[in-house]
Amino acid sequence: MHSAVSGGQFTLSAGGYTAVVTESGAGLRLLRLDGEDLVLSYGPQQVAPAAFGQLLIPWPNRIERGRYSWEGRELQLDISEPRFDCAIHGLVRWLPWSLESQTPEAVALTCRLLGSPGYPFRLALRAEYTLDAGSGLTIRVTALNDGETAAPYGHGAHPYLTVGEPIDGCTVQAPGRGHLPVDATMIPRGPAEPVDGTPFDLRVPRTLGDLRIDRAFTDLERDADGRAWVHLTGTARTTSLWSDRAHPWLELYTADAVPGPERRAGLGAEPMTCPPNGFASGTDLVVLQPGDVFTGTWGITSD
């Protein structure tokens, strides 16, 4: 049998839920309930398209021209999205992660991110995926600064929620009271603005139609447990994502540039600890002092 291009495949199951997590990037390759996809998936011999299910560490989204200042130093990250002249989605999504532990319902993977010219810091990372027959999938990401200097940090994730049909006819509900306009290079030039009176007010469920979205939302409405929810509802079922207070930002993306038949087949719902260009702007940027630990939790469920 040929080895998967995405490395080891870690399969979890609980009740009707099944998930597959990859050695490459500790990404979520597949999540199903009773055989139906809850996220856009891909095959073990495919490279994750359009960041499907990837973890975005140590920054989510884009950094303009890959440049930022840190403690008096000007740092330059590799340009990983030449189209917009930016560094996108962190440094670990293509790295191999090591298996720490696995049970039928859970897997924990770890990664040592060592210093590089654009990010001269070191982090010990851990991602734990847990399936529950009632509540679905929970993902817990932990970062430890095991270096000797303070490090800038942010994380996010990039699942595409699906209900098995094009999202144009689906109902969407999302919690953002504020949205962050961006310029032609997808970089914000000002603060978040209220969603009131805009097409981006999704707090009350609405049919998505032909609305195109690729922006960050903040000031998120939360339930009594501190969770912010996104609900995608089709003709037969609802797929939902929640994120905890460690994630004050949520990127929504209507998959307009996803290639092939999966274009607008899923809704990117991306919990984030900071907005686009967070390393440069400093907005909600986490500063990890040596020995500091930061943890964030999110999950996906369906009914």
XYZ file of C-alpha atoms in Angstrom, residues 2-292:
291
model
C 1.327 3.434 -0.911
C 1.946 5.919 1.871
C -0.418 8.886 1.971
C 1.065 12.174 0.763
C -0.386 13.780 3.919
C 1.440 11.283 6.129
C -0.120 9.240 8.900
C -3.918 9.085 8.992
C -5.436 9.079 12.470
C -9.032 7.855 12.430
C -11.428 8.626 15.280
C -14.984 7.443 15.865
C -17.722 7.945 18.445
C -21.387 7.180 17.907
C -22.191 8.151 14.325
C -19.204 10.519 14.051
C -15.991 9.722 12.178
C -12.943 11.985 11.779
C -9.535 11.674 10.130
C -6.598 13.840 11.247
C -3.383 13.972 9.217
C 0.263 13.885 10.249
C 0.759 16.783 7.846
C -0.069 19.921 9.816
C -2.319 18.035 12.278
C -5.095 18.943 9.863
C -8.698 17.772 9.801
C -9.018 15.837 6.547
C -12.489 14.421 7.095
C -15.424 14.721 9.494
C -18.673 12.834 8.993
C -21.876 12.047 10.855
C -23.710 8.908 9.763
C -21.685 8.905 6.561
C -22.491 12.514 5.628
C -19.685 15.089 5.330
C -19.730 17.934 7.859
C -16.647 19.599 6.346
C -15.248 19.661 2.832
C -12.844 16.734 2.739
C -10.052 15.491 0.491
C -8.291 12.229 -0.212
C -5.179 10.893 1.556
C -3.176 11.231 -1.661
C -4.191 14.869 -2.117
C -2.486 17.968 -0.778
C -5.053 19.900 1.259
C -6.735 22.255 -1.248
C -7.570 25.838 -0.243
C -6.330 25.181 3.330
C -9.076 22.566 3.933
C -9.094 21.754 7.662
C -5.652 23.178 8.380
C -4.358 24.670 11.633
C -2.948 28.182 11.207
C -0.036 28.748 13.614
C 1.669 31.057 14.694
C -0.612 33.450 12.829
C -3.897 33.098 10.946
C -4.751 34.828 7.691
C -2.370 37.308 6.056
C 0.603 39.491 7.006
C 1.123 42.336 4.562
C 4.325 41.827 2.539
C 5.338 39.369 5.283
C 6.792 42.247 7.306
C 6.406 43.151 10.953
C 8.363 44.813 13.758
C 9.139 43.059 17.008
C 11.062 44.535 19.943
C 12.972 46.920 17.699
C 13.689 44.396 14.970
C 12.285 44.413 11.439
C 11.407 40.849 10.477
C 10.614 39.402 7.056
C 8.573 36.231 6.545
C 8.614 34.267 3.297
C 5.919 35.386 0.865
C 3.605 32.371 0.701
C 0.773 34.038 -1.247
C 2.457 35.889 -4.138
C -0.889 36.985 -5.583
C -1.340 39.401 -2.679
C 2.347 39.761 -1.729
C 1.756 38.417 1.766
C 2.635 35.654 4.189
C -0.443 33.550 4.849
C -1.658 31.071 7.467
C 1.439 30.490 9.546
C 4.318 28.032 9.433
C 3.117 24.614 10.573
C 0.358 23.515 8.200
C 2.732 21.473 6.020
C 5.063 20.281 8.793
C 4.936 16.699 10.124
C 3.393 16.448 13.590
C 4.283 13.662 16.015
C 1.782 11.315 17.631
C 1.605 11.816 21.395
C -1.383 9.610 22.209
C -4.398 8.009 20.571
C -7.609 6.292 21.655
C -10.606 5.320 19.512
C -12.202 8.718 20.267
C -9.195 11.058 20.508
C -5.750 11.854 19.169
C -3.085 14.285 20.364
C -0.294 15.453 18.050
C 2.690 17.680 18.816
C 5.053 19.854 16.834
C 8.278 21.685 17.703
C 8.443 24.947 15.790
C 12.051 26.103 15.813
C 13.382 29.515 14.871
C 13.625 30.809 11.312
C 14.714 34.206 9.938
C 11.169 35.564 9.804
C 10.095 33.999 13.102
C 13.189 33.652 15.335
C 11.335 32.034 18.224
C 10.518 28.511 19.318
C 7.203 27.000 20.304
C 6.044 23.616 21.585
C 2.639 22.987 20.021
C -0.072 20.458 20.785
C -3.347 19.747 18.998
C -5.914 17.420 20.535
C -8.964 16.202 18.602
C -11.751 14.517 20.586
C -14.990 12.997 19.282
C -18.107 12.623 21.414
C -21.202 10.741 20.293
C -23.441 13.568 21.470
C -21.494 16.791 20.962
C -19.303 15.959 17.954
C -15.716 17.130 17.506
C -13.706 19.305 19.898
C -10.262 20.663 18.996
C -7.924 22.062 21.623
C -4.740 23.848 20.507
C -1.990 24.675 23.009
C 1.203 26.676 22.475
C 4.129 26.849 24.928
C 6.949 29.317 24.444
C 9.910 27.129 25.311
C 12.419 29.681 24.051
C 14.286 32.432 25.903
C 12.623 35.522 24.393
C 9.065 36.822 24.129
C 7.260 35.649 20.972
C 4.298 37.049 19.021
C 1.590 34.453 18.616
C -1.784 33.847 17.055
C -3.643 30.830 15.795
C -6.657 29.861 13.760
C -8.191 26.970 11.861
C -9.659 26.582 8.378
C -12.550 24.100 8.170
C -15.227 24.499 5.503
C -18.666 23.593 6.882
C -20.938 21.670 4.520
C -24.435 20.204 4.501
C -23.949 18.345 1.234
C -25.403 20.988 -1.079
C -24.326 24.353 -2.543
C -24.292 27.052 0.106
C -26.240 29.544 -2.049
C -29.531 27.967 -0.985
C -28.488 27.431 2.628
C -29.394 29.493 5.658
C -26.475 31.007 7.552
C -26.352 32.445 11.060
C -23.116 33.953 12.411
C -22.349 35.918 15.584
C -20.341 38.960 14.464
C -21.535 42.414 15.521
C -18.514 43.938 13.778
C -16.780 43.204 10.471
C -13.353 44.215 9.180
C -13.256 45.753 5.695
C -10.134 44.985 3.648
C -8.485 46.496 0.574
C -7.747 44.839 -2.758
C -4.832 42.927 -1.191
C -7.127 41.578 1.574
C -5.419 43.699 4.247
C -7.489 45.825 6.677
C -6.829 49.585 6.618
C -8.940 50.601 9.587
C -10.848 49.294 12.584
C -13.816 46.956 12.540
C -17.171 48.515 11.644
C -20.684 47.594 12.838
C -22.507 45.079 10.655
C -25.805 46.905 11.167
C -27.382 47.776 7.842
C -24.797 45.840 5.806
C -25.079 42.525 3.910
C -22.711 41.085 6.520
C -25.217 41.179 9.376
C -25.784 37.454 9.780
C -26.907 37.469 13.396
C -30.432 36.584 12.271
C -30.544 33.510 10.000
C -30.697 34.401 6.311
C -30.382 32.659 2.979
C -26.874 33.199 1.674
C -27.865 33.558 -1.985
C -25.048 34.998 -4.113
C -23.439 36.955 -1.259
C -19.648 36.732 -1.421
C -17.834 36.904 1.908
C -14.121 36.788 2.702
C -13.625 38.863 5.844
C -13.124 38.774 9.570
C -15.869 39.374 12.117
C -15.490 40.382 15.764
C -17.487 41.502 18.804
C -18.987 38.035 18.661
C -22.278 37.206 20.345
C -21.814 34.299 22.738
C -23.977 31.855 24.641
C -23.974 31.298 28.402
C -20.919 29.040 28.065
C -18.931 31.735 26.269
C -19.200 30.040 22.883
C -19.714 31.889 19.598
C -21.660 29.834 17.031
C -21.921 29.632 13.241
C -24.828 27.603 11.830
C -25.111 26.416 8.221
C -28.541 24.911 7.515
C -29.563 23.068 4.368
C -32.668 21.195 3.350
C -32.014 18.227 5.620
C -29.543 19.187 8.348
C -27.468 21.815 10.110
C -23.698 21.863 10.591
C -22.414 24.178 13.324
C -19.057 25.477 14.527
C -18.371 27.006 17.937
C -15.318 28.763 19.359
C -14.350 29.829 22.861
C -13.311 33.258 24.183
C -9.675 32.649 23.191
C -10.941 33.361 19.669
C -12.360 36.926 19.509
C -12.281 36.814 15.692
C -14.053 34.695 13.093
C -13.257 34.659 9.384
C -16.106 33.686 7.060
C -15.305 32.683 3.491
C -17.844 31.602 0.891
C -15.293 29.488 -0.989
C -15.542 31.538 -4.177
C -11.969 30.753 -5.246
C -12.013 27.066 -4.285
C -11.341 25.137 -7.503
C -13.681 22.727 -9.248
C -17.022 21.416 -8.028
C -16.316 22.399 -4.416
C -16.579 26.104 -5.230
C -19.284 27.456 -2.875
C -19.938 23.897 -1.673
C -18.876 24.813 1.865
C -18.595 27.814 4.137
C -15.166 28.584 5.548
C -15.715 29.271 9.249
C -12.351 30.090 10.789
C -11.926 30.800 14.518
C -8.993 33.177 15.005
C -7.200 34.703 17.980
C -6.305 37.853 16.020
C -7.407 39.574 12.814
C -5.618 39.633 9.452
C -2.247 41.401 9.628
C -2.199 40.951 13.405
C 1.592 40.690 13.597
C 1.922 44.126 11.991
C -1.035 45.875 13.635
C -0.688 44.280 17.080
C -4.473 43.959 17.352
C -5.325 41.151 19.790
C -1.824 39.759 19.309
C -0.834 37.262 22.005
C 2.593 37.905 23.547
C 4.059 34.664 24.868
C 6.778 35.273 27.421
C 9.238 32.417 28.002
C 7.318 29.622 29.706
C 3.888 31.070 28.874
